PDB file of C-alpha atoms in Angstrom:
ATOM      1  CA  UNK A   1     -24.220  -0.759  -1.532  1.00  0.00           C
ATOM      2  CA  UNK A   2     -24.669   2.982  -2.087  1.00  0.00           C
ATOM      3  CA  UNK A   3     -23.300   4.937  -5.033  1.00  0.00           C
ATOM      4  CA  UNK A   4     -21.072   6.974  -2.694  1.00  0.00           C
ATOM      5  CA  UNK A   5     -19.530   3.828  -1.229  1.00  0.00           C
ATOM      6  CA  UNK A   6     -18.901   2.329  -4.655  1.00  0.00           C
ATOM      7  CA  UNK A   7     -17.287   5.583  -5.805  1.00  0.00           C
ATOM      8  CA  UNK A   8     -15.053   5.686  -2.728  1.00  0.00           C
ATOM      9  CA  UNK A   9     -13.997   2.058  -3.232  1.00  0.00           C
ATOM     10  CA  UNK A  10     -13.176   2.653  -6.900  1.00  0.00           C
ATOM     11  CA  UNK A  11     -11.156   5.789  -6.144  1.00  0.00           C
ATOM     12  CA  UNK A  12      -9.285   4.054  -3.318  1.00  0.00           C
ATOM     13  CA  UNK A  13      -8.584   1.070  -5.587  1.00  0.00           C
ATOM     14  CA  UNK A  14      -6.723   3.390  -7.963  1.00  0.00           C
ATOM     15  CA  UNK A  15      -3.908   3.543  -5.375  1.00  0.00           C
ATOM     16  CA  UNK A  16      -2.879  -0.151  -5.504  1.00  0.00           C
ATOM     17  CA  UNK A  17      -3.525  -0.170  -9.251  1.00  0.00           C
ATOM     18  CA  UNK A  18      -1.015   2.674  -9.564  1.00  0.00           C
ATOM     19  CA  UNK A  19       1.464   0.873  -7.296  1.00  0.00           C
ATOM     20  CA  UNK A  20       1.221  -2.085  -9.648  1.00  0.00           C
ATOM     21  CA  UNK A  21       2.975   0.012 -12.305  1.00  0.00           C
ATOM     22  CA  UNK A  22       6.064   0.500 -10.104  1.00  0.00           C
ATOM     23  CA  UNK A  23       8.044  -2.417 -11.514  1.00  0.00           C
ATOM     24  CA  UNK A  24       7.403  -1.423 -15.127  1.00  0.00           C
ATOM     25  CA  UNK A  25       8.400   2.221 -14.579  1.00  0.00           C
ATOM     26  CA  UNK A  26      11.455   1.297 -12.525  1.00  0.00           C
ATOM     27  CA  UNK A  27      12.707  -1.300 -15.001  1.00  0.00           C
ATOM     28  CA  UNK A  28      12.094   0.809 -18.111  1.00  0.00           C
ATOM     29  CA  UNK A  29      12.863   4.375 -17.008  1.00  0.00           C
ATOM     30  CA  UNK A  30      14.827   4.552 -13.758  1.00  0.00           C
ATOM     31  CA  UNK A  31      18.488   3.907 -12.841  1.00  0.00           C
ATOM     32  CA  UNK A  32      18.982   0.246 -11.852  1.00  0.00           C
ATOM     33  CA  UNK A  33      19.590  -0.983  -8.313  1.00  0.00           C
ATOM     34  CA  UNK A  34      18.731   2.281  -6.561  1.00  0.00           C
ATOM     35  CA  UNK A  35      15.494   1.361  -4.742  1.00  0.00           C
ATOM     36  CA  UNK A  36      16.090   3.503  -1.656  1.00  0.00           C
ATOM     37  CA  UNK A  37      16.927   6.577  -3.713  1.00  0.00           C
ATOM     38  CA  UNK A  38      13.765   5.882  -5.701  1.00  0.00           C
ATOM     39  CA  UNK A  39      11.777   5.610  -2.479  1.00  0.00           C
ATOM     40  CA  UNK A  40      13.103   8.948  -1.258  1.00  0.00           C
ATOM     41  CA  UNK A  41      12.401  10.571  -4.633  1.00  0.00           C
ATOM     42  CA  UNK A  42       8.859   9.249  -4.513  1.00  0.00           C
ATOM     43  CA  UNK A  43       8.054  10.327  -0.982  1.00  0.00           C
ATOM     44  CA  UNK A  44       9.815  13.594  -0.102  1.00  0.00           C
ATOM     45  CA  UNK A  45       9.082  15.761  -3.193  1.00  0.00           C
ATOM     46  CA  UNK A  46       5.475  14.521  -3.279  1.00  0.00           C
ATOM     47  CA  UNK A  47       5.064  15.256   0.418  1.00  0.00           C
ATOM     48  CA  UNK A  48       6.478  18.770   0.147  1.00  0.00           C
ATOM     49  CA  UNK A  49       4.242  19.469  -2.858  1.00  0.00           C
ATOM     50  CA  UNK A  50       1.107  18.325  -1.014  1.00  0.00           C
ATOM     51  CA  UNK A  51       2.052  20.372   2.056  1.00  0.00           C
ATOM     52  CA  UNK A  52       2.504  23.436  -0.170  1.00  0.00           C
ATOM     53  CA  UNK A  53      -0.840  22.851  -1.887  1.00  0.00           C
ATOM     54  CA  UNK A  54      -2.681  22.339   1.407  1.00  0.00           C
ATOM     55  CA  UNK A  55      -0.932  25.327   3.042  1.00  0.00           C
ATOM     56  CA  UNK A  56      -1.150  23.567   6.410  1.00  0.00           C
ATOM     57  CA  UNK A  57       1.544  22.423   8.837  1.00  0.00           C
ATOM     58  CA  UNK A  58       1.102  20.070  11.795  1.00  0.00           C
ATOM     59  CA  UNK A  59       0.334  21.628  15.139  1.00  0.00           C
ATOM     60  CA  UNK A  60       0.965  20.319  18.639  1.00  0.00           C
ATOM     61  CA  UNK A  61       0.872  16.537  18.921  1.00  0.00           C
ATOM     62  CA  UNK A  62       0.478  16.172  15.167  1.00  0.00           C
ATOM     63  CA  UNK A  63       4.183  16.792  14.687  1.00  0.00           C
ATOM     64  CA  UNK A  64       5.083  13.511  16.384  1.00  0.00           C
ATOM     65  CA  UNK A  65       1.963  11.724  15.154  1.00  0.00           C
ATOM     66  CA  UNK A  66       2.891  12.592  11.560  1.00  0.00           C
ATOM     67  CA  UNK A  67       6.420  11.347  12.202  1.00  0.00           C
ATOM     68  CA  UNK A  68       5.110   8.039  13.564  1.00  0.00           C
ATOM     69  CA  UNK A  69       2.614   7.530  10.743  1.00  0.00           C
ATOM     70  CA  UNK A  70       5.121   8.597   8.084  1.00  0.00           C
ATOM     71  CA  UNK A  71       7.676   6.145   9.449  1.00  0.00           C
ATOM     72  CA  UNK A  72       5.220   3.237   9.602  1.00  0.00           C
ATOM     73  CA  UNK A  73       3.546   3.839   6.227  1.00  0.00           C
ATOM     74  CA  UNK A  74       6.569   5.116   4.263  1.00  0.00           C
ATOM     75  CA  UNK A  75       9.903   5.436   6.040  1.00  0.00           C
ATOM     76  CA  UNK A  76      10.139   1.880   7.402  1.00  0.00           C
ATOM     77  CA  UNK A  77       7.780   0.241   4.901  1.00  0.00           C
ATOM     78  CA  UNK A  78       9.690   1.194   1.741  1.00  0.00           C
ATOM     79  CA  UNK A  79      13.190   0.042   2.837  1.00  0.00           C
ATOM     80  CA  UNK A  80      11.893  -3.223   4.330  1.00  0.00           C
ATOM     81  CA  UNK A  81       9.837  -3.918   1.220  1.00  0.00           C
ATOM     82  CA  UNK A  82      12.856  -3.256  -1.002  1.00  0.00           C
ATOM     83  CA  UNK A  83      15.061  -5.471   1.188  1.00  0.00           C
ATOM     84  CA  UNK A  84      12.541  -8.306   0.868  1.00  0.00           C
ATOM     85  CA  UNK A  85      12.385  -7.814  -2.898  1.00  0.00           C
ATOM     86  CA  UNK A  86      16.164  -8.064  -3.247  1.00  0.00           C
ATOM     87  CA  UNK A  87      16.547 -11.052  -0.890  1.00  0.00           C
ATOM     88  CA  UNK A  88      13.586 -13.022  -2.263  1.00  0.00           C
ATOM     89  CA  UNK A  89      12.116 -13.888  -5.647  1.00  0.00           C
ATOM     90  CA  UNK A  90       9.552 -11.233  -6.536  1.00  0.00           C
ATOM     91  CA  UNK A  91       6.676 -13.688  -6.223  1.00  0.00           C
ATOM     92  CA  UNK A  92       7.539 -14.568  -2.631  1.00  0.00           C
ATOM     93  CA  UNK A  93       7.847 -10.878  -1.724  1.00  0.00           C
ATOM     94  CA  UNK A  94       4.447 -10.181  -3.293  1.00  0.00           C
ATOM     95  CA  UNK A  95       2.791 -13.021  -1.381  1.00  0.00           C
ATOM     96  CA  UNK A  96       4.260 -11.785   1.905  1.00  0.00           C
ATOM     97  CA  UNK A  97       2.875  -8.354   1.065  1.00  0.00           C
ATOM     98  CA  UNK A  98      -0.560  -9.834   0.422  1.00  0.00           C
ATOM     99  CA  UNK A  99      -0.619 -10.983   4.056  1.00  0.00           C
ATOM    100  CA  UNK A 100      -1.136  -7.337   5.056  1.00  0.00           C
ATOM    101  CA  UNK A 101      -4.919  -7.629   5.527  1.00  0.00           C
ATOM    102  CA  UNK A 102      -4.460 -10.345   8.139  1.00  0.00           C
ATOM    103  CA  UNK A 103      -2.105  -8.084  10.115  1.00  0.00           C
ATOM    104  CA  UNK A 104      -4.665  -5.302  10.005  1.00  0.00           C
ATOM    105  CA  UNK A 105      -7.488  -7.545  11.180  1.00  0.00           C
ATOM    106  CA  UNK A 106      -5.495  -8.432  14.291  1.00  0.00           C
ATOM    107  CA  UNK A 107      -4.238  -4.913  14.955  1.00  0.00           C
ATOM    108  CA  UNK A 108      -7.690  -3.393  14.454  1.00  0.00           C
ATOM    109  CA  UNK A 109      -9.155  -5.843  16.955  1.00  0.00           C
ATOM    110  CA  UNK A 110      -6.409  -4.994  19.455  1.00  0.00           C
ATOM    111  CA  UNK A 111      -6.229  -1.205  19.044  1.00  0.00           C
ATOM    112  CA  UNK A 112      -9.660  -0.247  17.721  1.00  0.00           C
ATOM    113  CA  UNK A 113     -11.815  -2.911  19.331  1.00  0.00           C
ATOM    114  CA  UNK A 114     -13.116  -3.946  15.916  1.00  0.00           C
ATOM    115  CA  UNK A 115     -14.497  -7.448  15.498  1.00  0.00           C
ATOM    116  CA  UNK A 116     -13.187  -9.415  12.538  1.00  0.00           C
ATOM    117  CA  UNK A 117     -15.825 -11.394  10.668  1.00  0.00           C
ATOM    118  CA  UNK A 118     -15.118 -14.813   9.247  1.00  0.00           C
ATOM    119  CA  UNK A 119     -15.856 -13.612   5.715  1.00  0.00           C
ATOM    120  CA  UNK A 120     -13.177 -10.922   6.054  1.00  0.00           C
ATOM    121  CA  UNK A 121     -10.521 -13.404   7.121  1.00  0.00           C
ATOM    122  CA  UNK A 122     -11.555 -15.837   4.363  1.00  0.00           C
ATOM    123  CA  UNK A 123     -11.441 -13.091   1.737  1.00  0.00           C
ATOM    124  CA  UNK A 124      -7.922 -12.116   2.825  1.00  0.00           C
ATOM    125  CA  UNK A 125      -6.708 -15.742   2.745  1.00  0.00           C
ATOM    126  CA  UNK A 126      -8.290 -16.480  -0.641  1.00  0.00           C
ATOM    127  CA  UNK A 127      -6.872 -13.256  -2.115  1.00  0.00           C
ATOM    128  CA  UNK A 128      -3.372 -14.209  -0.895  1.00  0.00           C
ATOM    129  CA  UNK A 129      -3.842 -17.663  -2.433  1.00  0.00           C
ATOM    130  CA  UNK A 130      -4.832 -16.113  -5.753  1.00  0.00           C
ATOM    131  CA  UNK A 131      -1.814 -13.789  -5.697  1.00  0.00           C
ATOM    132  CA  UNK A 132       0.484 -16.739  -4.982  1.00  0.00           C
ATOM    133  CA  UNK A 133      -0.889 -18.533  -8.057  1.00  0.00           C
ATOM    134  CA  UNK A 134      -0.048 -15.487 -10.164  1.00  0.00           C
ATOM    135  CA  UNK A 135       3.461 -14.714  -8.938  1.00  0.00           C
ATOM    136  CA  UNK A 136       5.036 -17.819  -7.393  1.00  0.00           C
ATOM    137  CA  UNK A 137       7.204 -20.134  -9.480  1.00  0.00           C
ATOM    138  CA  UNK A 138       8.595 -23.596  -8.823  1.00  0.00           C
ATOM    139  CA  UNK A 139      12.078 -22.063  -8.514  1.00  0.00           C
ATOM    140  CA  UNK A 140      11.060 -19.794  -5.630  1.00  0.00           C
ATOM    141  CA  UNK A 141      13.437 -20.082  -2.669  1.00  0.00           C
ATOM    142  CA  UNK A 142      13.155 -18.654   0.822  1.00  0.00           C
ATOM    143  CA  UNK A 143      15.710 -16.465   2.588  1.00  0.00           C
ATOM    144  CA  UNK A 144      15.202 -15.921   6.307  1.00  0.00           C
ATOM    145  CA  UNK A 145      16.248 -12.253   6.288  1.00  0.00           C
ATOM    146  CA  UNK A 146      14.070 -11.573   3.258  1.00  0.00           C
ATOM    147  CA  UNK A 147      11.059 -13.334   4.774  1.00  0.00           C
ATOM    148  CA  UNK A 148      11.414 -11.396   8.031  1.00  0.00           C
ATOM    149  CA  UNK A 149      11.774  -8.110   6.122  1.00  0.00           C
ATOM    150  CA  UNK A 150       8.680  -8.884   4.043  1.00  0.00           C
ATOM    151  CA  UNK A 151       6.569  -9.758   7.061  1.00  0.00           C
ATOM    152  CA  UNK A 152       7.758  -6.748   9.080  1.00  0.00           C
ATOM    153  CA  UNK A 153       7.076  -4.443   6.110  1.00  0.00           C
ATOM    154  CA  UNK A 154       3.486  -5.721   5.976  1.00  0.00           C
ATOM    155  CA  UNK A 155       3.167  -5.336   9.746  1.00  0.00           C
ATOM    156  CA  UNK A 156       4.579  -1.796   9.524  1.00  0.00           C
ATOM    157  CA  UNK A 157       2.040  -0.623   6.986  1.00  0.00           C
ATOM    158  CA  UNK A 158      -0.666  -2.546   8.812  1.00  0.00           C
ATOM    159  CA  UNK A 159       0.144  -0.682  11.996  1.00  0.00           C
ATOM    160  CA  UNK A 160       0.283   2.585  10.047  1.00  0.00           C
ATOM    161  CA  UNK A 161      -3.145   1.972   8.556  1.00  0.00           C
ATOM    162  CA  UNK A 162      -4.708   1.155  11.915  1.00  0.00           C
ATOM    163  CA  UNK A 163      -3.047   4.139  13.612  1.00  0.00           C
ATOM    164  CA  UNK A 164      -4.193   6.393  10.757  1.00  0.00           C
ATOM    165  CA  UNK A 165      -7.737   5.163  11.410  1.00  0.00           C
ATOM    166  CA  UNK A 166      -7.329   5.528  15.178  1.00  0.00           C
ATOM    167  CA  UNK A 167      -5.965   9.093  15.140  1.00  0.00           C
ATOM    168  CA  UNK A 168      -8.034  10.390  12.221  1.00  0.00           C
ATOM    169  CA  UNK A 169      -7.216  13.975  11.231  1.00  0.00           C
ATOM    170  CA  UNK A 170      -6.992  17.264  13.124  1.00  0.00           C
ATOM    171  CA  UNK A 171     -10.203  19.251  13.086  1.00  0.00           C
ATOM    172  CA  UNK A 172     -10.469  21.373   9.957  1.00  0.00           C
ATOM    173  CA  UNK A 173      -7.560  19.631   8.196  1.00  0.00           C
ATOM    174  CA  UNK A 174      -8.184  17.642   5.021  1.00  0.00           C
ATOM    175  CA  UNK A 175      -6.557  14.408   3.788  1.00  0.00           C
ATOM    176  CA  UNK A 176      -4.306  16.345   1.383  1.00  0.00           C
ATOM    177  CA  UNK A 177      -2.367  17.939   4.245  1.00  0.00           C
ATOM    178  CA  UNK A 178      -2.165  14.776   6.349  1.00  0.00           C
ATOM    179  CA  UNK A 179      -0.913  12.811   3.333  1.00  0.00           C
ATOM    180  CA  UNK A 180       1.731  15.480   2.726  1.00  0.00           C
ATOM    181  CA  UNK A 181       2.878  15.358   6.347  1.00  0.00           C
ATOM    182  CA  UNK A 182       3.304  11.578   6.242  1.00  0.00           C
ATOM    183  CA  UNK A 183       5.109  11.502   2.891  1.00  0.00           C
ATOM    184  CA  UNK A 184       7.487  14.246   4.008  1.00  0.00           C
ATOM    185  CA  UNK A 185       8.259  12.488   7.282  1.00  0.00           C
ATOM    186  CA  UNK A 186       8.721   9.161   5.524  1.00  0.00           C
ATOM    187  CA  UNK A 187      11.004  10.679   2.894  1.00  0.00           C
ATOM    188  CA  UNK A 188      13.179  12.265   5.577  1.00  0.00           C
ATOM    189  CA  UNK A 189      13.562   8.847   7.218  1.00  0.00           C
ATOM    190  CA  UNK A 190      14.603   7.178   3.940  1.00  0.00           C
ATOM    191  CA  UNK A 191      17.172   9.784   2.810  1.00  0.00           C
ATOM    192  CA  UNK A 192      19.918   8.969   5.355  1.00  0.00           C
ATOM    193  CA  UNK A 193      19.346   5.227   4.848  1.00  0.00           C
ATOM    194  CA  UNK A 194      19.685   5.657   1.078  1.00  0.00           C
ATOM    195  CA  UNK A 195      22.858   7.730   1.478  1.00  0.00           C
ATOM    196  CA  UNK A 196      24.406   5.148   3.802  1.00  0.00           C
ATOM    197  CA  UNK A 197      23.485   2.085   1.720  1.00  0.00           C
ATOM    198  CA  UNK A 198      23.606   3.402  -1.858  1.00  0.00           C
ATOM    199  CA  UNK A 199      25.955   6.366  -1.681  1.00  0.00           C
ATOM    200  CA  UNK A 200      25.660   9.488  -3.811  1.00  0.00           C
ATOM    201  CA  UNK A 201      22.600   9.968  -6.047  1.00  0.00           C
ATOM    202  CA  UNK A 202      22.960   8.608  -9.594  1.00  0.00           C
ATOM    203  CA  UNK A 203      23.148  10.756 -12.716  1.00  0.00           C
ATOM    204  CA  UNK A 204      19.688  11.249 -14.205  1.00  0.00           C
ATOM    205  CA  UNK A 205      18.732  11.423 -17.875  1.00  0.00           C
ATOM    206  CA  UNK A 206      15.477  12.464 -19.527  1.00  0.00           C
ATOM    207  CA  UNK A 207      13.868   9.046 -19.048  1.00  0.00           C
ATOM    208  CA  UNK A 208      14.729   9.077 -15.366  1.00  0.00           C
ATOM    209  CA  UNK A 209      13.196  12.528 -14.875  1.00  0.00           C
ATOM    210  CA  UNK A 210      10.034  11.311 -16.626  1.00  0.00           C
ATOM    211  CA  UNK A 211       9.924   8.179 -14.477  1.00  0.00           C
ATOM    212  CA  UNK A 212      10.532  10.011 -11.219  1.00  0.00           C
ATOM    213  CA  UNK A 213       7.947  12.614 -12.187  1.00  0.00           C
ATOM    214  CA  UNK A 214       5.348   9.883 -12.643  1.00  0.00           C
ATOM    215  CA  UNK A 215       6.406   8.176  -9.419  1.00  0.00           C
ATOM    216  CA  UNK A 216       6.217  11.406  -7.445  1.00  0.00           C
ATOM    217  CA  UNK A 217       2.960  12.836  -8.809  1.00  0.00           C
ATOM    218  CA  UNK A 218       0.841   9.786  -9.690  1.00  0.00           C
ATOM    219  CA  UNK A 219       2.358   6.693  -8.079  1.00  0.00           C
ATOM    220  CA  UNK A 220       2.917   8.361  -4.704  1.00  0.00           C
ATOM    221  CA  UNK A 221       1.304  11.788  -4.258  1.00  0.00           C
ATOM    222  CA  UNK A 222      -2.074  11.048  -5.858  1.00  0.00           C
ATOM    223  CA  UNK A 223      -2.084   7.364  -4.897  1.00  0.00           C
ATOM    224  CA  UNK A 224      -1.389   7.905  -1.195  1.00  0.00           C
ATOM    225  CA  UNK A 225      -3.875  10.761  -1.079  1.00  0.00           C
ATOM    226  CA  UNK A 226      -6.568   8.399  -2.384  1.00  0.00           C
ATOM    227  CA  UNK A 227      -5.372   5.655  -0.027  1.00  0.00           C
ATOM    228  CA  UNK A 228      -5.496   7.767   3.137  1.00  0.00           C
ATOM    229  CA  UNK A 229      -8.761   9.335   2.005  1.00  0.00           C
ATOM    230  CA  UNK A 230     -10.180   5.832   1.670  1.00  0.00           C
ATOM    231  CA  UNK A 231      -9.000   4.878   5.154  1.00  0.00           C
ATOM    232  CA  UNK A 232     -10.997   7.809   6.496  1.00  0.00           C
ATOM    233  CA  UNK A 233     -14.193   6.798   4.687  1.00  0.00           C
ATOM    234  CA  UNK A 234     -14.095   2.991   4.622  1.00  0.00           C
ATOM    235  CA  UNK A 235     -13.415   0.310   7.171  1.00  0.00           C
ATOM    236  CA  UNK A 236      -9.822  -0.780   7.499  1.00  0.00           C
ATOM    237  CA  UNK A 237     -10.590  -4.237   6.107  1.00  0.00           C
ATOM    238  CA  UNK A 238     -12.250  -2.906   2.970  1.00  0.00           C
ATOM    239  CA  UNK A 239      -9.235  -0.729   2.237  1.00  0.00           C
ATOM    240  CA  UNK A 240      -6.613  -3.362   2.885  1.00  0.00           C
ATOM    241  CA  UNK A 241      -8.411  -5.985   0.804  1.00  0.00           C
ATOM    242  CA  UNK A 242      -7.838  -3.761  -2.221  1.00  0.00           C
ATOM    243  CA  UNK A 243      -4.104  -4.484  -1.893  1.00  0.00           C
ATOM    244  CA  UNK A 244      -4.060  -7.572  -4.186  1.00  0.00           C
ATOM    245  CA  UNK A 245      -4.905  -5.266  -7.084  1.00  0.00           C
ATOM    246  CA  UNK A 246      -1.255  -4.158  -7.027  1.00  0.00           C
ATOM    247  CA  UNK A 247       0.432  -7.466  -7.995  1.00  0.00           C
ATOM    248  CA  UNK A 248      -2.469  -8.255 -10.335  1.00  0.00           C
ATOM    249  CA  UNK A 249      -1.949  -4.940 -12.145  1.00  0.00           C
ATOM    250  CA  UNK A 250       1.780  -5.608 -12.323  1.00  0.00           C
ATOM    251  CA  UNK A 251       1.120  -8.992 -13.928  1.00  0.00           C
ATOM    252  CA  UNK A 252      -1.220  -7.472 -16.510  1.00  0.00           C
ATOM    253  CA  UNK A 253       1.276  -4.703 -17.360  1.00  0.00           C
ATOM    254  CA  UNK A 254       4.054  -7.287 -17.661  1.00  0.00           C
ATOM    255  CA  UNK A 255       1.922  -9.262 -20.112  1.00  0.00           C
ATOM    256  CA  UNK A 256       0.695  -6.263 -22.132  1.00  0.00           C
ATOM    257  CA  UNK A 257       3.790  -4.050 -22.190  1.00  0.00           C
ATOM    258  CA  UNK A 258       6.746  -6.364 -21.587  1.00  0.00           C
ATOM    259  CA  UNK A 259       5.613  -9.431 -23.500  1.00  0.00           C
ATOM    260  CA  UNK A 260       5.594 -11.683 -20.437  1.00  0.00           C
ATOM    261  CA  UNK A 261       3.455 -14.788 -20.806  1.00  0.00           C
ATOM    262  CA  UNK A 262       0.562 -15.749 -18.541  1.00  0.00           C
ATOM    263  CA  UNK A 263      -0.233 -19.399 -17.883  1.00  0.00           C
ATOM    264  CA  UNK A 264      -3.698 -20.803 -17.259  1.00  0.00           C
ATOM    265  CA  UNK A 265      -2.850 -21.143 -13.558  1.00  0.00           C
ATOM    266  CA  UNK A 266      -1.855 -17.462 -13.393  1.00  0.00           C
ATOM    267  CA  UNK A 267      -5.058 -16.353 -15.101  1.00  0.00           C
ATOM    268  CA  UNK A 268      -7.077 -18.512 -12.690  1.00  0.00           C
ATOM    269  CA  UNK A 269      -5.173 -17.006  -9.771  1.00  0.00           C
ATOM    270  CA  UNK A 270      -5.943 -13.506 -11.027  1.00  0.00           C
ATOM    271  CA  UNK A 271      -9.636 -14.344 -11.175  1.00  0.00           C
ATOM    272  CA  UNK A 272      -9.572 -15.811  -7.651  1.00  0.00           C
ATOM    273  CA  UNK A 273      -7.688 -12.836  -6.158  1.00  0.00           C
ATOM    274  CA  UNK A 274      -9.912 -10.305  -7.923  1.00  0.00           C
ATOM    275  CA  UNK A 275     -13.052 -12.161  -6.856  1.00  0.00           C
ATOM    276  CA  UNK A 276     -11.892 -12.217  -3.231  1.00  0.00           C
ATOM    277  CA  UNK A 277     -11.120  -8.499  -3.422  1.00  0.00           C
ATOM    278  CA  UNK A 278     -14.617  -7.725  -4.707  1.00  0.00           C
ATOM    279  CA  UNK A 279     -16.169 -10.080  -2.129  1.00  0.00           C
ATOM    280  CA  UNK A 280     -14.319  -8.241   0.617  1.00  0.00           C
ATOM    281  CA  UNK A 281     -16.019  -4.983  -0.379  1.00  0.00           C
ATOM    282  CA  UNK A 282     -19.574  -6.311  -0.118  1.00  0.00           C
ATOM    283  CA  UNK A 283     -21.472  -4.973   2.897  1.00  0.00           C
ATOM    284  CA  UNK A 284     -22.437  -7.378   5.641  1.00  0.00           C
ATOM    285  CA  UNK A 285     -26.005  -8.389   6.282  1.00  0.00           C
ATOM    286  CA  UNK A 286     -28.275  -5.755   7.749  1.00  0.00           C
ATOM    287  CA  UNK A 287     -28.727  -6.157  11.513  1.00  0.00           C
ATOM    288  CA  UNK A 288     -31.838  -7.976  12.701  1.00  0.00           C
ATOM    289  CA  UNK A 289     -34.434  -6.242  14.811  1.00  0.00           C
ATOM    290  CA  UNK A 290     -33.050  -7.941  17.916  1.00  0.00           C
ATOM    291  CA  UNK A 291     -29.488  -6.809  17.090  1.00  0.00           C
ATOM    292  CA  UNK A 292     -30.654  -3.259  16.437  1.00  0.00           C
ATOM    293  CA  UNK A 293     -32.408  -3.205  19.778  1.00  0.00           C
ATOM    294  CA  UNK A 294     -29.242  -4.377  21.499  1.00  0.00           C
ATOM    295  CA  UNK A 295     -27.362  -1.304  20.331  1.00  0.00           C
ATOM    296  CA  UNK A 296     -24.402  -0.698  18.030  1.00  0.00           C
ATOM    297  CA  UNK A 297     -21.970  -3.549  17.459  1.00  0.00           C
ATOM    298  CA  UNK A 298     -18.205  -3.350  16.948  1.00  0.00           C
ATOM    299  CA  UNK A 299     -17.187  -2.401  13.438  1.00  0.00           C
ATOM    300  CA  UNK A 300     -15.655  -4.917  11.076  1.00  0.00           C
ATOM    301  CA  UNK A 301     -11.881  -4.839  11.284  1.00  0.00           C
ATOM    302  CA  UNK A 302     -10.133  -3.425   8.271  1.00  0.00           C
ATOM    303  CA  UNK A 303      -6.686  -4.073   6.934  1.00  0.00           C
ATOM    304  CA  UNK A 304      -4.176  -2.123   4.841  1.00  0.00           C
ATOM    305  CA  UNK A 305      -2.842  -3.311   1.548  1.00  0.00           C
ATOM    306  CA  UNK A 306       0.838  -3.445   1.056  1.00  0.00           C
ATOM    307  CA  UNK A 307       2.319  -2.131  -2.039  1.00  0.00           C
ATOM    308  CA  UNK A 308       3.655  -5.146  -3.921  1.00  0.00           C
ATOM    309  CA  UNK A 309       4.811  -4.791  -7.493  1.00  0.00           C
ATOM    310  CA  UNK A 310       5.012  -7.920  -9.596  1.00  0.00           C
ATOM    311  CA  UNK A 311       8.586  -9.142  -9.623  1.00  0.00           C
ATOM    312  CA  UNK A 312      10.901  -6.541  -8.191  1.00  0.00           C
ATOM    313  CA  UNK A 313      10.151  -3.456  -6.188  1.00  0.00           C
ATOM    314  CA  UNK A 314      11.974  -0.284  -7.047  1.00  0.00           C
TER     315      UNK A 314
END
């Protein structure tokens, strides 16, 4: 594994690590029970800022492509994820989110012609198992609407990741601009939903401004820039298998900052999920001489990681 690849993986991993702080920031700094408003505040200001910094607007087909990608990755993903979080115990929602890599493997095979290797599928399954050991409790109950919302949210971001890989970027346009286009489009989709469901925006105090500032600049703007940059440089599977770092980070923050206890089973689950995540980043075996002579083979399918804070998503 080259130094450049390791660096790219580490930088991309900072995105789900940042998303793992969502629950802590929302519970400690933000107004309660306003997840859609929070989603809009995360996406739209960050998107407009990145567009201003990049000084580039979409041209031609990239207007509708940005709208599609922004809806899949942000505009539909956020509300469905929040709906799942409110209808289900946080652990169940997190486990449904950890199924994202499996969606991407299938979509990449269908849309990109990428061949999924057995080790990729196993890594995704083992990572989901590890996450379930960390976040599930014996009191967890299922709600059909919540389960459907959780699965569709994972499928939405999975489709967005694959389509981002399929369409790439316009010639001469960097990931900063494309990230800004998607966040802006996604934020514009969420705003009317938030107004319809939650009503007028809440009053904000100093803590809320601090929390929303972090969410906008770090948790969304910087994190999604690194995420989409990683999609452009790594295979879809490698990127999506970084997703379990989000609930694992949330669990660690809950233990360190909120005084939440960790059982032996949870610690074991963290080790299993982290090990599967690392295993998923290892390069495959070098092709044999016969394989090299046969020509290039289909790339390994890659899957997107769904943002899944520890207990609640806000």
